[in-house]
Short mmCIF file of C-alpha atoms in Angstrom, two decimals:
data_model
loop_
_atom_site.label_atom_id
_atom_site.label_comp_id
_atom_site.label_asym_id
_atom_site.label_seq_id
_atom_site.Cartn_x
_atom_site.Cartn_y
_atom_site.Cartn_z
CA UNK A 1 9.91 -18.33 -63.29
CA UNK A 2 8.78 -14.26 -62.84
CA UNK A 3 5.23 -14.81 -61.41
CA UNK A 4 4.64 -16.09 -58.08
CA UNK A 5 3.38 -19.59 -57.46
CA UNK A 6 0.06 -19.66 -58.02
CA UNK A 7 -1.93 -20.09 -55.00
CA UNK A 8 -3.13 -23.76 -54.21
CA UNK A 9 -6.68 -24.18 -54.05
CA UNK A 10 -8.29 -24.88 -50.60
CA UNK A 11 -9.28 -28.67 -50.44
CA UNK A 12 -12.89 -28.77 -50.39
CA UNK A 13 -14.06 -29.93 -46.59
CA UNK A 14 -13.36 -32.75 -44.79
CA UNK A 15 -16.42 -35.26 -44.53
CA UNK A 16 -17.18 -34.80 -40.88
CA UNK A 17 -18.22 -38.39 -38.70
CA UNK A 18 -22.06 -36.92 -38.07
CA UNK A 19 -24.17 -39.71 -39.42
CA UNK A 20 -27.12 -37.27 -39.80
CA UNK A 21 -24.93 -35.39 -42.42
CA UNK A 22 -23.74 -38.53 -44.12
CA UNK A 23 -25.49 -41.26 -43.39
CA UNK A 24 -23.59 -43.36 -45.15
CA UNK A 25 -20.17 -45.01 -43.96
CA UNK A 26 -19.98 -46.07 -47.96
CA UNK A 27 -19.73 -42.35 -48.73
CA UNK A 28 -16.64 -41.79 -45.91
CA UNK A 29 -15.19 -45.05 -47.52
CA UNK A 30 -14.97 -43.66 -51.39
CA UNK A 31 -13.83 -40.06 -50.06
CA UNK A 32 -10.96 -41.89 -48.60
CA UNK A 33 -10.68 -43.96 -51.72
CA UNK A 34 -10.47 -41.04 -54.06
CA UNK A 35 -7.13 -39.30 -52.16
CA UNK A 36 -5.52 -42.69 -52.88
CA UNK A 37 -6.44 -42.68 -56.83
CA UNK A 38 -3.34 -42.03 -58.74
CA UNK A 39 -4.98 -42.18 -62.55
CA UNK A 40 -8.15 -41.51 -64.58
CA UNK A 41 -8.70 -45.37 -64.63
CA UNK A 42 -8.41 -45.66 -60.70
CA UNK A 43 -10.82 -42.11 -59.89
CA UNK A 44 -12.99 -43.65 -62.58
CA UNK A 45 -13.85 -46.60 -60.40
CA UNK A 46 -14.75 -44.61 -57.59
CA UNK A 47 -17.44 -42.59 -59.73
CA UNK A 48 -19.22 -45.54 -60.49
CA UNK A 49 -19.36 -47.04 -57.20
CA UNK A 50 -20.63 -43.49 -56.11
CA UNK A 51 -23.12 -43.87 -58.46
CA UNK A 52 -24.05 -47.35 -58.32
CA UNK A 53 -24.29 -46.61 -54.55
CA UNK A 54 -26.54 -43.41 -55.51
CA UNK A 55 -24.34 -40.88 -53.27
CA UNK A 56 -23.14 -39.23 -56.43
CA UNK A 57 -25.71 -36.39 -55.84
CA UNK A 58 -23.91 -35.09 -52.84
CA UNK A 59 -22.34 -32.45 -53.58
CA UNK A 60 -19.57 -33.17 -51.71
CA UNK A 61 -18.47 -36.64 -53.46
CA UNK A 62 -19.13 -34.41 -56.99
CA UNK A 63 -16.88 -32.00 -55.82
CA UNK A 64 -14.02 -34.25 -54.88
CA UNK A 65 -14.43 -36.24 -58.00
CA UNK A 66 -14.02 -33.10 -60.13
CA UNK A 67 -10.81 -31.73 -58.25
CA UNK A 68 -9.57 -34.98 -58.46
CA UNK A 69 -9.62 -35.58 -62.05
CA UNK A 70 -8.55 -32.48 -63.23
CA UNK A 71 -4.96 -33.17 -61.80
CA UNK A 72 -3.78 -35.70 -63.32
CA UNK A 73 -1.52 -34.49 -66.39
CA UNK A 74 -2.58 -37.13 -68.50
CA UNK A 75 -6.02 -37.23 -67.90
CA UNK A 76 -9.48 -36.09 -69.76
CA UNK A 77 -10.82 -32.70 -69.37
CA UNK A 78 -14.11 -33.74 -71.32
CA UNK A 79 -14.28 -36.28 -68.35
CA UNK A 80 -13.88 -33.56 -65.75
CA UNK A 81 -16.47 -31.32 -68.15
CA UNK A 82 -19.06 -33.73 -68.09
CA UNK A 83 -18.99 -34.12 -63.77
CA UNK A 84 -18.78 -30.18 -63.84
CA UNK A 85 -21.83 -30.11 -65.79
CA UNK A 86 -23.55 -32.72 -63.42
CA UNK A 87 -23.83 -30.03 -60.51
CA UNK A 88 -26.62 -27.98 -61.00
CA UNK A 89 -25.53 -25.38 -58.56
CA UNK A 90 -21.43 -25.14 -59.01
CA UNK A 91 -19.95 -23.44 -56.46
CA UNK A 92 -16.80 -21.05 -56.41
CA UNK A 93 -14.50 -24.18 -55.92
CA UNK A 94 -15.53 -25.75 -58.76
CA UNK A 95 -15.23 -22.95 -61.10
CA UNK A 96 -11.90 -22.69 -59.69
CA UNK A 97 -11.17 -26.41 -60.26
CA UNK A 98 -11.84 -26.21 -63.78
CA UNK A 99 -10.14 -23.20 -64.59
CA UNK A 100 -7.52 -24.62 -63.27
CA UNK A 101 -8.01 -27.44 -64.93
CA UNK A 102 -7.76 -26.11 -68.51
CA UNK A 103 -4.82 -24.20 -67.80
CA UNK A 104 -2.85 -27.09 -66.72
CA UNK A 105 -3.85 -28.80 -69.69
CA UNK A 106 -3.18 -26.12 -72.12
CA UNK A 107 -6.63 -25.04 -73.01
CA UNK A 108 -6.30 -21.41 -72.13
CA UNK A 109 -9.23 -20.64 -74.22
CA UNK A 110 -11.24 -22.93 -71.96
CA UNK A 111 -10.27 -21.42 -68.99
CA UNK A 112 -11.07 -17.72 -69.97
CA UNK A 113 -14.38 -19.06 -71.08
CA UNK A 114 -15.12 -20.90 -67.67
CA UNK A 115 -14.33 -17.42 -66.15
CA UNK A 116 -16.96 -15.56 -68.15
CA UNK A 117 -19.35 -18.55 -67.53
CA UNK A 118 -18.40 -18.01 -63.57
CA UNK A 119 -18.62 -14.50 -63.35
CA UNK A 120 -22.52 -14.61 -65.24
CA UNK A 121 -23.49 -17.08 -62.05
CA UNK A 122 -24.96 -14.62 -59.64
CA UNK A 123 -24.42 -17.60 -57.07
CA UNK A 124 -21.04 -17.30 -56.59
CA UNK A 125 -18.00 -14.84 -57.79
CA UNK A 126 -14.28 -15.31 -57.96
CA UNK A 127 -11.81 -14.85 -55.64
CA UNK A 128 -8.17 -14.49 -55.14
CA UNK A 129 -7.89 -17.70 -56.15
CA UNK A 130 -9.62 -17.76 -59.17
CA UNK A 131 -7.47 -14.28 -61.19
CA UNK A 132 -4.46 -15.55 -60.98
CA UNK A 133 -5.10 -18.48 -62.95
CA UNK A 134 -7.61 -17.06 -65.66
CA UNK A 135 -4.69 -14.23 -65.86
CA UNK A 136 -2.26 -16.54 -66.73
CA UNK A 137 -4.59 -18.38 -69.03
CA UNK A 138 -5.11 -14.67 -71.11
CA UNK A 139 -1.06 -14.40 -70.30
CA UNK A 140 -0.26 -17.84 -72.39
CA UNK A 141 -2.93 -16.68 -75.21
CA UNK A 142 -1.51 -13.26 -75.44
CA UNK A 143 -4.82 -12.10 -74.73
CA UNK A 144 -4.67 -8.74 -74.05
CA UNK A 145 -8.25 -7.44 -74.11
CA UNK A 146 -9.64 -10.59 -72.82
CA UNK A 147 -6.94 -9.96 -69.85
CA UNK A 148 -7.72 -6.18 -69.57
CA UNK A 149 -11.46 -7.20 -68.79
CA UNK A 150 -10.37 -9.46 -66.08
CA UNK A 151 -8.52 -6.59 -64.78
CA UNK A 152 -11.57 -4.63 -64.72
CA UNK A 153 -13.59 -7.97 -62.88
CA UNK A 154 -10.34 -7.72 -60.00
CA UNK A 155 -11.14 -4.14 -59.24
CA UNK A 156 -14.74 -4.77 -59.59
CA UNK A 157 -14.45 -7.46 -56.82
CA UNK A 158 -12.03 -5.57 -54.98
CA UNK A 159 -8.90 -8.17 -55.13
CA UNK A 160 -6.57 -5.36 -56.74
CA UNK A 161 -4.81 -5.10 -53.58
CA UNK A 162 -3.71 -8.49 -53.71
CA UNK A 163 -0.07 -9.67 -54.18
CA UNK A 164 -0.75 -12.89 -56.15
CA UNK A 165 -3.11 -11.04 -58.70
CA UNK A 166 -1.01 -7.91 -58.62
CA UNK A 167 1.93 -10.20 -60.25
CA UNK A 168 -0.17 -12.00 -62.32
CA UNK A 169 -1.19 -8.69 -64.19
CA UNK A 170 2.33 -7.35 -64.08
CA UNK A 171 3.24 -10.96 -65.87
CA UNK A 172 0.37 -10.31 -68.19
CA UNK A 173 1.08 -6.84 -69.51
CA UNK A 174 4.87 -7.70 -69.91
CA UNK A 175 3.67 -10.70 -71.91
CA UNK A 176 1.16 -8.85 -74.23
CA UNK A 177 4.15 -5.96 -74.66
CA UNK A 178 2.06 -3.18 -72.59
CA UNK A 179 4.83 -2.42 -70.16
CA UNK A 180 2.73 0.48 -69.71
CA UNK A 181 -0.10 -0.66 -67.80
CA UNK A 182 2.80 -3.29 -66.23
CA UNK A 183 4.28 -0.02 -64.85
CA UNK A 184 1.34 0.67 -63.23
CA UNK A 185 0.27 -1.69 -61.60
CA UNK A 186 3.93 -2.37 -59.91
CA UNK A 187 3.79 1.36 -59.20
CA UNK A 188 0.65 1.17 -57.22
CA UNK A 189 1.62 -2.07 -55.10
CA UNK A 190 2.04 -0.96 -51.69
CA UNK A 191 4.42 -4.24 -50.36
CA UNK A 192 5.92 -5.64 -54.06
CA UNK A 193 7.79 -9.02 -53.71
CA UNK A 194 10.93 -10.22 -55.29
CA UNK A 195 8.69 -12.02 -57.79
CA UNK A 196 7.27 -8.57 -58.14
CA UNK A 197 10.26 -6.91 -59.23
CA UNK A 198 11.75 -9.57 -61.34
CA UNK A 199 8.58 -9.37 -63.34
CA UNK A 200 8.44 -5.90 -64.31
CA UNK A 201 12.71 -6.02 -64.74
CA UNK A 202 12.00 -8.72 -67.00
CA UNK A 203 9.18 -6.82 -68.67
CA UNK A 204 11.31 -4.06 -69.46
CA UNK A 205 14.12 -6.08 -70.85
CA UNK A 206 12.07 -8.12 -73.09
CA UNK A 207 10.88 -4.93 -74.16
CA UNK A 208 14.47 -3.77 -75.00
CA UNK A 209 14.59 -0.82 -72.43
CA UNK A 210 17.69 -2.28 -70.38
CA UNK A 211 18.43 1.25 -68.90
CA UNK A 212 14.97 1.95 -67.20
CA UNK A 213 15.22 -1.95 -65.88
CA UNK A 214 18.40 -1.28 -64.11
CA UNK A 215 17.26 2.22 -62.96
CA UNK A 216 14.29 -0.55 -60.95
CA UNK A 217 17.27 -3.09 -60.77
CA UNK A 218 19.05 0.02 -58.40
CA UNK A 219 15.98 0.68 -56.48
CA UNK A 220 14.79 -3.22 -55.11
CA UNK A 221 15.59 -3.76 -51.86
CA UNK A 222 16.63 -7.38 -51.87
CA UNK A 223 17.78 -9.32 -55.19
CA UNK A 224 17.53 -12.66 -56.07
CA UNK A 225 20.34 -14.69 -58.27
CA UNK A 226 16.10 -14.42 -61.04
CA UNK A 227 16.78 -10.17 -60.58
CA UNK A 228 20.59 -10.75 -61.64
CA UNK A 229 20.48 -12.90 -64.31
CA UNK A 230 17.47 -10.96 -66.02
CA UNK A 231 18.99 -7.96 -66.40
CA UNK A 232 22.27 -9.21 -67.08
CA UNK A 233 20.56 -11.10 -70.28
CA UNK A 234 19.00 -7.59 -71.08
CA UNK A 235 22.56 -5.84 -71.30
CA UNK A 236 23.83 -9.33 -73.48
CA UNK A 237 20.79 -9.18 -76.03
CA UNK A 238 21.34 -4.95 -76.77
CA UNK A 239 25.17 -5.94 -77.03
CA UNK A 240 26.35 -3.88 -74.03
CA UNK A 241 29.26 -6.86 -72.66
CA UNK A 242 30.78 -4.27 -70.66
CA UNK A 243 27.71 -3.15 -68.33
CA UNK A 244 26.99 -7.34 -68.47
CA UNK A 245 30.31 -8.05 -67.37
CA UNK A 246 30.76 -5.45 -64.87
CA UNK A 247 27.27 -6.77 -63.26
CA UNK A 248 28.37 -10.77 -63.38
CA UNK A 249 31.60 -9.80 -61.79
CA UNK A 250 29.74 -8.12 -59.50
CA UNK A 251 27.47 -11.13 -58.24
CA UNK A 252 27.97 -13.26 -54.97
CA UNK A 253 26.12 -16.30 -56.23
CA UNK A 254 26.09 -17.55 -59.76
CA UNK A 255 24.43 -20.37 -61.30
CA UNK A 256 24.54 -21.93 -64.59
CA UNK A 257 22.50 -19.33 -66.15
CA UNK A 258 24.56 -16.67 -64.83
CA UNK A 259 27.85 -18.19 -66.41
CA UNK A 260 25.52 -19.55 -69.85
CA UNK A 261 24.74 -16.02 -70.29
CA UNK A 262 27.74 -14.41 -70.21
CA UNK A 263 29.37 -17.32 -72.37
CA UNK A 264 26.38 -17.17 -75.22
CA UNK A 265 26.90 -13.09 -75.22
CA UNK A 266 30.45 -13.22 -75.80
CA UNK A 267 30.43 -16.19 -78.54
CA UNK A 268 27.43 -14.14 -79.85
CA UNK A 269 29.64 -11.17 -80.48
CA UNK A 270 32.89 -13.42 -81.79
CA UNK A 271 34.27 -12.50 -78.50
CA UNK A 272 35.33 -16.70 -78.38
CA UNK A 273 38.75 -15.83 -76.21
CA UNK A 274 37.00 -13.98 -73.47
CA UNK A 275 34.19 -17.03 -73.99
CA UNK A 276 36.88 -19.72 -73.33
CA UNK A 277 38.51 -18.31 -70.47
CA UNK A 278 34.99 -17.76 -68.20
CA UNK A 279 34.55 -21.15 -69.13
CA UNK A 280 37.73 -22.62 -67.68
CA UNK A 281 36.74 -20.65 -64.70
CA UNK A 282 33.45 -22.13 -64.40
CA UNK A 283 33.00 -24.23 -60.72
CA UNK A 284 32.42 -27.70 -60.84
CA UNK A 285 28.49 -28.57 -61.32
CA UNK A 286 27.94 -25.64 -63.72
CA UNK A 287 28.49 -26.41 -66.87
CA UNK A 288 25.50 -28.11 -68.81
CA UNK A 289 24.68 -28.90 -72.00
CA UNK A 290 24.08 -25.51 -73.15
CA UNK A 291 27.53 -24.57 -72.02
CA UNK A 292 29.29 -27.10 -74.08
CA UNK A 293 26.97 -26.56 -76.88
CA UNK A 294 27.54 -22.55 -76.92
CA UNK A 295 31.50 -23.19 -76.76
CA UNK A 296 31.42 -25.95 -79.44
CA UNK A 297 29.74 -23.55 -81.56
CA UNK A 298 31.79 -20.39 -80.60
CA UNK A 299 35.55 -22.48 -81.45
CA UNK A 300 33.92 -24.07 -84.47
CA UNK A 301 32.42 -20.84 -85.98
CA UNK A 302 36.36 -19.89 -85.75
CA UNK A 303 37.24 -22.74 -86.89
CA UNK A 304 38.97 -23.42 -83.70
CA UNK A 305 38.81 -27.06 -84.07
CA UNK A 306 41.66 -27.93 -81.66
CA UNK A 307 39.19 -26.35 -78.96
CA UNK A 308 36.18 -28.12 -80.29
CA UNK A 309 37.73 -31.60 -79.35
CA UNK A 310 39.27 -30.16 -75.95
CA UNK A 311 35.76 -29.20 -74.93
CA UNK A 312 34.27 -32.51 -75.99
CA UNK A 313 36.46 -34.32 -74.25
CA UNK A 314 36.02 -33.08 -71.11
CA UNK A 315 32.24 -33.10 -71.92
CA UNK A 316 32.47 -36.62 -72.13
CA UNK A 317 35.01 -36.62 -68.85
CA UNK A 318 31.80 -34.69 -66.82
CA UNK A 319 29.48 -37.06 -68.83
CA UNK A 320 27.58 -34.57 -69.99
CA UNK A 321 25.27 -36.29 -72.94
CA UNK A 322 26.50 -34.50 -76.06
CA UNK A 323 23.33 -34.09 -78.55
CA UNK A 324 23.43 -33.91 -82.46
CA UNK A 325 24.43 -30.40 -82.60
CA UNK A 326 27.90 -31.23 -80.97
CA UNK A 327 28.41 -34.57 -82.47
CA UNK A 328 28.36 -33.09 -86.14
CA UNK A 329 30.77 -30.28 -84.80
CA UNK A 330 32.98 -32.92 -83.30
CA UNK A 331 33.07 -35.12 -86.57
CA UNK A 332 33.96 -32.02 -88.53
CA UNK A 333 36.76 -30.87 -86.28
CA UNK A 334 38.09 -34.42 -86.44
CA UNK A 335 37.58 -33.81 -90.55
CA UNK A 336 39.61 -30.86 -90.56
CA UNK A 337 41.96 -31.98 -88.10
CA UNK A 338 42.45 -35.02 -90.11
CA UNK A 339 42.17 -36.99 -86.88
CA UNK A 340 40.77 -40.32 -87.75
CA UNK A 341 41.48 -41.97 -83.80
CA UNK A 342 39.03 -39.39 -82.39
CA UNK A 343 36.37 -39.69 -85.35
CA UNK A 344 36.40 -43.45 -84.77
CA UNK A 345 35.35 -43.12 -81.45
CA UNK A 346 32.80 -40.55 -81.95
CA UNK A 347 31.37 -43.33 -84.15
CA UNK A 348 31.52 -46.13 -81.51
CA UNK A 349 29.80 -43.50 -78.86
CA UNK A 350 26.55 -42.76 -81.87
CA UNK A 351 26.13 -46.53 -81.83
CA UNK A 352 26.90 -47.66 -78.18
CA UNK A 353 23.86 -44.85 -77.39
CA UNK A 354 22.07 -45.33 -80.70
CA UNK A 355 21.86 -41.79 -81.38
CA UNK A 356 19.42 -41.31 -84.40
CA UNK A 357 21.57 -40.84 -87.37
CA UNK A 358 19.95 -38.05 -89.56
CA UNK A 359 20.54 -37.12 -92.76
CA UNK A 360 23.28 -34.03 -91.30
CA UNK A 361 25.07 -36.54 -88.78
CA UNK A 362 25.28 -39.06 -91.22
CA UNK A 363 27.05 -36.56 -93.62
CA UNK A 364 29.31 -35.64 -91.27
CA UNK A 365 30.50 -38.98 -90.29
CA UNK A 366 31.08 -39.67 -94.26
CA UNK A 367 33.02 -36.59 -94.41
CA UNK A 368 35.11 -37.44 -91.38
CA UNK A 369 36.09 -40.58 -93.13
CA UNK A 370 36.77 -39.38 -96.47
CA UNK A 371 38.88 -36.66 -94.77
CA UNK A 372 40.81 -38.72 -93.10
CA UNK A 373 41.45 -41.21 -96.06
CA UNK A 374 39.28 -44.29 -95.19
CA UNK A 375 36.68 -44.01 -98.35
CA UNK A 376 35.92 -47.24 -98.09
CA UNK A 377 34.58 -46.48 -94.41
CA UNK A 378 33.29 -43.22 -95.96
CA UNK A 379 31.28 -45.20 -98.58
CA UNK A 380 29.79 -48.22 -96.18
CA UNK A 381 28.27 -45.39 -93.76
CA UNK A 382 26.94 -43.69 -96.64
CA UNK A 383 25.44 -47.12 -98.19
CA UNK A 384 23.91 -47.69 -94.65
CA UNK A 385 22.30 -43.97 -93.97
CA UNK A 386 18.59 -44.30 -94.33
CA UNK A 387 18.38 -40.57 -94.55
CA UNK A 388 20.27 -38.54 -97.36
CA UNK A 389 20.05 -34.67 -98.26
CA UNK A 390 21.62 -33.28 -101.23
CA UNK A 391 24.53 -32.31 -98.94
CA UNK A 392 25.21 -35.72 -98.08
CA UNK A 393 25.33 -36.97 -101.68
CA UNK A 394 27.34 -34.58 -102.57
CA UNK A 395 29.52 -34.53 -100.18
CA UNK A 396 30.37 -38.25 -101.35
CA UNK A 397 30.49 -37.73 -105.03
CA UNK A 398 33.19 -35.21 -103.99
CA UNK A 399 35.72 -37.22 -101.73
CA UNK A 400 35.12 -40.16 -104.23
CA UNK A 401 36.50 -38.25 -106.94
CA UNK A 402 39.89 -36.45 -105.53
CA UNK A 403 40.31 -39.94 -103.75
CA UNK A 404 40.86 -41.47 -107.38
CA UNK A 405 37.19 -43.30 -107.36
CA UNK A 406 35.76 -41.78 -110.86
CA UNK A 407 33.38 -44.87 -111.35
CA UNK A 408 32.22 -44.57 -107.76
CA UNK A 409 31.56 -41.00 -107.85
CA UNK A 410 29.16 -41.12 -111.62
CA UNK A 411 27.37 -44.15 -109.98
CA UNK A 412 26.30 -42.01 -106.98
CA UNK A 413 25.54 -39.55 -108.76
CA UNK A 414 23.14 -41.68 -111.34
CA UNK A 415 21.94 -43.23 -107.94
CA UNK A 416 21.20 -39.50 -106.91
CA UNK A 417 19.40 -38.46 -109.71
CA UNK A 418 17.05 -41.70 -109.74
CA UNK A 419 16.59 -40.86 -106.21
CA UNK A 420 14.96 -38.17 -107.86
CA UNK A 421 17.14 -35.74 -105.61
CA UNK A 422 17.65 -32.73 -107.70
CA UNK A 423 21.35 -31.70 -108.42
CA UNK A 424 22.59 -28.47 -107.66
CA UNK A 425 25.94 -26.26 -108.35
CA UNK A 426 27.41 -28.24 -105.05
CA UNK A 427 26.85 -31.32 -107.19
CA UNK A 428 28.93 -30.32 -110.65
CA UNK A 429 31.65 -29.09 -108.68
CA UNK A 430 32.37 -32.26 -107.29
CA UNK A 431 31.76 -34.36 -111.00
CA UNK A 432 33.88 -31.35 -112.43
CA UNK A 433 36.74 -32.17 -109.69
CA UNK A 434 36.64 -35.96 -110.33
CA UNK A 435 36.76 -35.63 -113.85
CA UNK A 436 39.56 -33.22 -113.93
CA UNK A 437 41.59 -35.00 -111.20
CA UNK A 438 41.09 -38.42 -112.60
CA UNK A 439 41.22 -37.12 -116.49
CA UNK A 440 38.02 -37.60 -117.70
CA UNK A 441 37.95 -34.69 -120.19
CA UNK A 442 34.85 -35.95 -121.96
CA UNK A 443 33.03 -36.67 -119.04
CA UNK A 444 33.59 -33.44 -117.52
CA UNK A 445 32.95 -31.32 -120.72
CA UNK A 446 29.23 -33.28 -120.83
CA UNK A 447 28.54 -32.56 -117.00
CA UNK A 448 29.61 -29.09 -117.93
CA UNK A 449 27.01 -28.79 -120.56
CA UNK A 450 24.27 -30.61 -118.50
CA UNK A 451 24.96 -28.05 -115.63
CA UNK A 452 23.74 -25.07 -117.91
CA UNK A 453 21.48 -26.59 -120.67
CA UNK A 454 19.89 -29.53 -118.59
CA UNK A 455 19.53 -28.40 -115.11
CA UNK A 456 19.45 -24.39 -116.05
CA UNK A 457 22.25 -23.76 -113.57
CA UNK A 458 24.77 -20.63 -114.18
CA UNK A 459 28.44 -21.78 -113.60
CA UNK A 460 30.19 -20.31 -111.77
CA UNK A 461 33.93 -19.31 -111.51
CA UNK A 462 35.05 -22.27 -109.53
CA UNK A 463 32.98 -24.30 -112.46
CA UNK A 464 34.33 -22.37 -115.32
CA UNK A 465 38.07 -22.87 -113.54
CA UNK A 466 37.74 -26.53 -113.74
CA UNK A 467 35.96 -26.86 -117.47
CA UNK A 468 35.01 -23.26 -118.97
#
């Protein structure tokens, strides 16, 4: 987001029409083929009719083979290796193409060592092209002596003056933590961009120094909505809502970040009120899943669950796809609510979009049941969860006993212990409850003993309450 776009690489020339170049119309004819091929099985083809047709020594046809097959994001950097290594004499373009390469498939390692191998060809050397992308490669490793010797190869070949590697080491420095040598490098650019100063604002902020980013923040000529939102995140993650506020109240143009931010710092600091109100401000098109998930969280967290089901309403209204996270806060604000209506359709939205019921939605869709007095309900989605934690046992065995199902309740809990799911406190307190409330004195004076003497747990005072 903070460096600039990396620079494209230059497509390698254009096959020109003079047959004493060429000689060979067949050669034209798989050039052209190989800007059409959209996989590795397609640019595959046209290799081996270059070779078949013995033009796969020209060094052109190598070189377009190689760029070609190190773009596709699925494809085979081994493959694009192995045509790399069939040039005897690589040139700067190819070096480039497969540092490239690497670091658009994630092999950052690769790419740094394709650099060294470059820079020990006295043929060729890199160019403006080539640091930006073995910067980022060191950048995504953390590599900061690997990167500080590249820094040393840019002013070696004279490309320190140059905005796209400039960035590139401020976006390396910030990464590695040396917001030192970040510093100076932005200090010593003679035309910084935007992307320029959003990288070393963001730098700083990562780094915690929020006051010497805004002093920069004060100073840049022209911000972007990037330079706004940075440093408004830096004053959220030190705490300081005031200065954050003051600065998002302050903006022309917001976006969903802008708003996100604000929202997450104020939930963050159990400032929910001031949460809900920017959010019933927010314009249409702005809220996002993150939104609803941060506000979900906030009301539920103060147990606000009135709020929880306004929000997911509307979430559903904007049809905004609600993930796990939300659903389980929506079934347990329907749970506490004791609102079965809204619980039951919560469950007919998980299996209209076959949303993967895990172990923790599952338990919360037994709970909202239970809650709400349909244990029968309450036991068939339990019977039917492939995935149970000790929570969700538990939290059967529980509404099984206060609803007056004793036998129920002991059978789970045999079924939970040849389950071989170990029991914990969580687990007596709900035998203890349905023994007491369905007056099973025996019963709960023997869970009582197993608690301490079988399962070496320490009751409690809610245990010793119940049977102590």
């Amino acid at each position: 987001m903070f460096m600039s776009t990396l620079p494209l690489l230059p497509s390698p020339p254009k096959p020109t029409r003079n047959p004493n170049r060429f000689n060979s119309v067949e050669l034209q004819s798989c050039l052209s083929l190989l800007e059409l091929c959209k996989s590795t099985t397609e640019l595959t083809q046209v290799h081996s009719k270059l070779i078949k047709l013995g033009l796969f020594h020209h060094s052109l046809a190598l070189t377009r083979v190689l760029a070609s097959s190190s773009l596709f994001p699925n494809g085979d950097m081994n493959y694009t290796q192995s045509i790399f290594d069939r040039d005897e004499n690589p040139n700067t373009f190819a070096y480039n193409v497969m540092i490239r390469g690497y670091l658009q498939h994630n092999q950052s390692k690769k790419a740094i060592y394709m650099f060294y191998k470059m820079v020990c060809d006295v043929n060729y050397a890199p160019n403006y092209i080539t640091f930006p992308f073995v910067l980022k490669a060191c950048s995504k490793m953390e590599a900061i002596e690997e990167g500080k010797q590249v820094h040393g190869q840019v002013i070696k070949f004279g490309f320190g003056d140059d905005l796209y590697v400039q960035n590139s080491l401020i976006s390396l420095y910030s990464t590695c933590g040396r917001i030192d040598f970040a510093r100076m490098v932005f200090e010593e650019m003679k035309n910084p961009d935007v992307v320029s100063w959003n990288s070393i604002i963001k730098g700083l902020v990562d780094m915690g120094v929020v006051q010497e980013a805004r002093e920069i923040f004060d100073k840049m000529p022209k911000r972007s909505v990037v330079t706004w939102n940075c440093l408004i995140s830096g004053y959220v993650k030190v705490g300081f809502m005031e200065e954050a506020r003051k600065l998002f109240d302050e903006m022309d143009v917001k976006d969903s970040f802008s708003w996100n931010t604000m929202i997450g710092g104020y939930v963050d600091s159990g400032i929910t009120e001031a949460a809900l109100k920017l959010f019933d401000r927010m314009p249409e098109g702005t809220k996002d899943l993150i939104t609803f998930k941060m506000m979900i969280d906030g009301c539920a967290k103060e147990l606000r669950f009135k709020e929880v089901l306004e929000i997911f309403q509307e979430m559903q209204k904007l049809k905004v796809k609600p993930d796990s996270f939300i659903l389980v806060n929506a079934l347990s604000a329907c749970s506490n609510m004791v609102t079965l209506e809204q619980g039951e359709q919560i469950q007919v939205y998980i299996d209209r979009h076959e949303v993967e019921m895990d172990a923790v939605l599952g338990t919360a869709l037994v709970d909202m049941f239970a809650k709400c007095g349909k244990i029968e309900k309450a036991f068939s989605v339990f019977d039917g969860l492939v995935e149970r934690d000790i929570v969700t046992w538990n939290s059967v065995i529980y509404n099984l006993g206060i609803h007056g199902y004793s036998r129920e309740a002991l059978a789970i809990f045999s079924d939970m212990l040849k389950s071989n799911i170990p029991p914990d406190e969580t687990t007596f307190l709900g035998l203890l409850t349905t023994c007491c409330h369905c007056g099973l004195a025996d019963d709960g004076k023997r869970y009582f003993h197993f608690m301490s003497n079988v399962y070496n747990l320490a009751p409690k005072v809610e245990h010793l309450w119940l049977y102590g």
